Tab-separated table of C-alpha atoms in Angstrom:
chain	number	residue	atom	x	y	z
A	1	ASP	CA	-39.767	29.328	23.453
A	2	PRO	CA	-40.904	27.924	20.066
A	3	LEU	CA	-39.536	30.711	17.845
A	4	GLU	CA	-36.159	30.562	19.583
A	5	ALA	CA	-36.052	26.790	19.163
A	6	ARG	CA	-36.870	27.168	15.486
A	7	ARG	CA	-34.195	29.847	15.125
A	8	ILE	CA	-31.614	27.388	16.458
A	9	GLN	CA	-32.999	24.777	14.076
A	10	ARG	CA	-32.737	27.291	11.221
A	11	VAL	CA	-29.048	27.879	11.933
A	12	ARG	CA	-28.529	24.154	11.632
A	13	GLY	CA	-31.085	23.496	8.908
A	14	GLY	CA	-30.884	26.429	6.502
A	15	LYS	CA	-33.484	28.304	4.465
A	16	MET	CA	-36.561	26.171	5.091
A	17	GLY	CA	-36.360	26.879	8.822
A	18	LEU	CA	-36.241	30.610	8.153
A	19	GLU	CA	-39.393	30.451	6.025
A	20	GLU	CA	-41.157	28.509	8.776
A	21	ASP	CA	-39.943	31.052	11.369
A	22	PHE	CA	-41.275	33.881	9.224
A	23	GLU	CA	-44.696	32.249	8.857
A	24	GLU	CA	-44.878	31.658	12.635
A	25	ALA	CA	-43.782	35.226	13.381
A	26	SER	CA	-46.264	36.751	10.930
A	27	LYS	CA	-49.106	34.692	12.463
A	28	LEU	CA	-48.066	35.848	15.928
A	29	ALA	CA	-47.872	39.492	14.837
A	30	ALA	CA	-51.252	39.315	13.099
A	31	SER	CA	-53.014	37.475	15.934
A	32	GLY	CA	-53.521	40.516	18.150
A	33	SER	CA	-53.960	38.157	21.098
A	34	ASN	CA	-52.585	38.611	24.589
A	35	ASP	CA	-50.021	35.871	24.024
A	36	GLY	CA	-48.683	37.658	20.958
A	37	LEU	CA	-46.698	40.844	20.725
A	38	LYS	CA	-46.695	43.336	23.518
A	39	LYS	CA	-48.020	46.763	22.600
A	40	ILE	CA	-45.713	48.004	19.862
A	41	SER	CA	-45.418	51.502	18.466
A	42	GLN	CA	-46.690	52.622	15.096
A	43	ASP	CA	-43.075	52.867	13.897
A	44	GLN	CA	-42.495	49.238	14.900
A	45	GLN	CA	-45.704	48.196	13.123
A	46	LEU	CA	-44.542	50.008	9.996
A	47	LYS	CA	-41.164	48.270	10.111
A	48	LEU	CA	-42.924	44.908	10.263
A	49	TYR	CA	-45.133	45.981	7.362
A	50	GLY	CA	-42.142	46.998	5.247
A	51	TRP	CA	-40.287	43.740	5.835
A	52	PHE	CA	-43.463	41.702	5.251
A	53	LYS	CA	-44.146	43.420	1.919
A	54	GLN	CA	-40.492	43.019	0.893
A	55	VAL	CA	-40.727	39.280	1.552
A	56	LYS	CA	-44.069	38.843	-0.218
A	57	ALA	CA	-43.731	41.286	-3.147
A	58	GLY	CA	-40.082	42.384	-3.430
A	59	ASP	CA	-39.046	45.983	-4.065
A	60	ASN	CA	-41.760	48.637	-4.007
A	61	ASP	CA	-42.362	49.926	-7.523
A	62	THR	CA	-45.833	51.327	-6.858
A	63	PRO	CA	-46.517	55.066	-7.174
A	64	GLN	CA	-46.461	57.065	-3.947
A	65	PRO	CA	-49.971	57.608	-2.516
A	66	GLY	CA	-51.466	61.086	-2.500
A	67	MET	CA	-50.706	63.668	0.158
A	68	LEU	CA	-53.997	63.106	1.999
A	69	ASP	CA	-53.614	59.312	2.208
A	70	PHE	CA	-51.592	59.425	5.439
A	71	SER	CA	-51.833	55.715	6.228
A	72	GLY	CA	-51.036	54.658	2.670
A	73	LYS	CA	-48.132	57.087	2.523
A	74	ALA	CA	-46.683	55.746	5.819
A	75	LYS	CA	-46.959	52.146	4.595
A	76	TRP	CA	-45.467	53.073	1.219
A	77	GLY	CA	-42.556	54.769	2.985
A	78	ALA	CA	-41.916	51.773	5.251
A	79	TRP	CA	-41.848	49.412	2.278
A	80	THR	CA	-39.690	51.753	0.189
A	81	ALA	CA	-37.230	52.076	3.098
A	82	VAL	CA	-36.243	48.412	2.688
A	83	LYS	CA	-35.888	48.559	-1.107
A	84	GLY	CA	-32.993	46.393	-2.220
A	85	MET	CA	-33.133	44.148	0.860
A	86	GLY	CA	-33.120	40.493	-0.066
A	87	LYS	CA	-36.055	38.234	0.769
A	88	GLU	CA	-34.075	36.186	3.293
A	89	ASP	CA	-32.690	39.309	5.005
A	90	ALA	CA	-36.211	40.761	5.268
A	91	MET	CA	-37.507	37.478	6.730
A	92	LYS	CA	-34.692	37.428	9.285
A	93	ALA	CA	-35.283	41.083	10.259
A	94	TYR	CA	-39.014	40.378	10.689
A	95	VAL	CA	-38.472	37.245	12.802
A	96	ASP	CA	-35.800	38.925	14.945
A	97	ALA	CA	-38.051	41.943	15.584
A	98	VAL	CA	-41.043	39.778	16.546
A	99	ASN	CA	-38.837	37.778	18.917
A	100	GLU	CA	-37.571	40.998	20.482
A	101	TRP	CA	-41.000	42.645	20.764
A	102	LYS	CA	-43.117	39.740	21.930
A	103	SER	CA	-44.568	39.789	25.414
């Protein structure tokens, strides 16, 4: 399993391995192919979104979307839920979740 092998490498090799793991995991999650993630729930998708945004943009300081923007509000909430989480912790949570949820 390539992500598992990279995870072991990361433990030995440090931060660079984690960044590579995150990039691999985000490609897998975004692929939507049969060899990617098994069917995951909307809550799981939102968790991935929150961790991804935390890695790429840091803490959410954007205004909350309007009441009728249900999708935007859900995404905003998922990102806000991980406020204060460090970039490396968010990467690790993302990679671990993808490894757990893949088919």
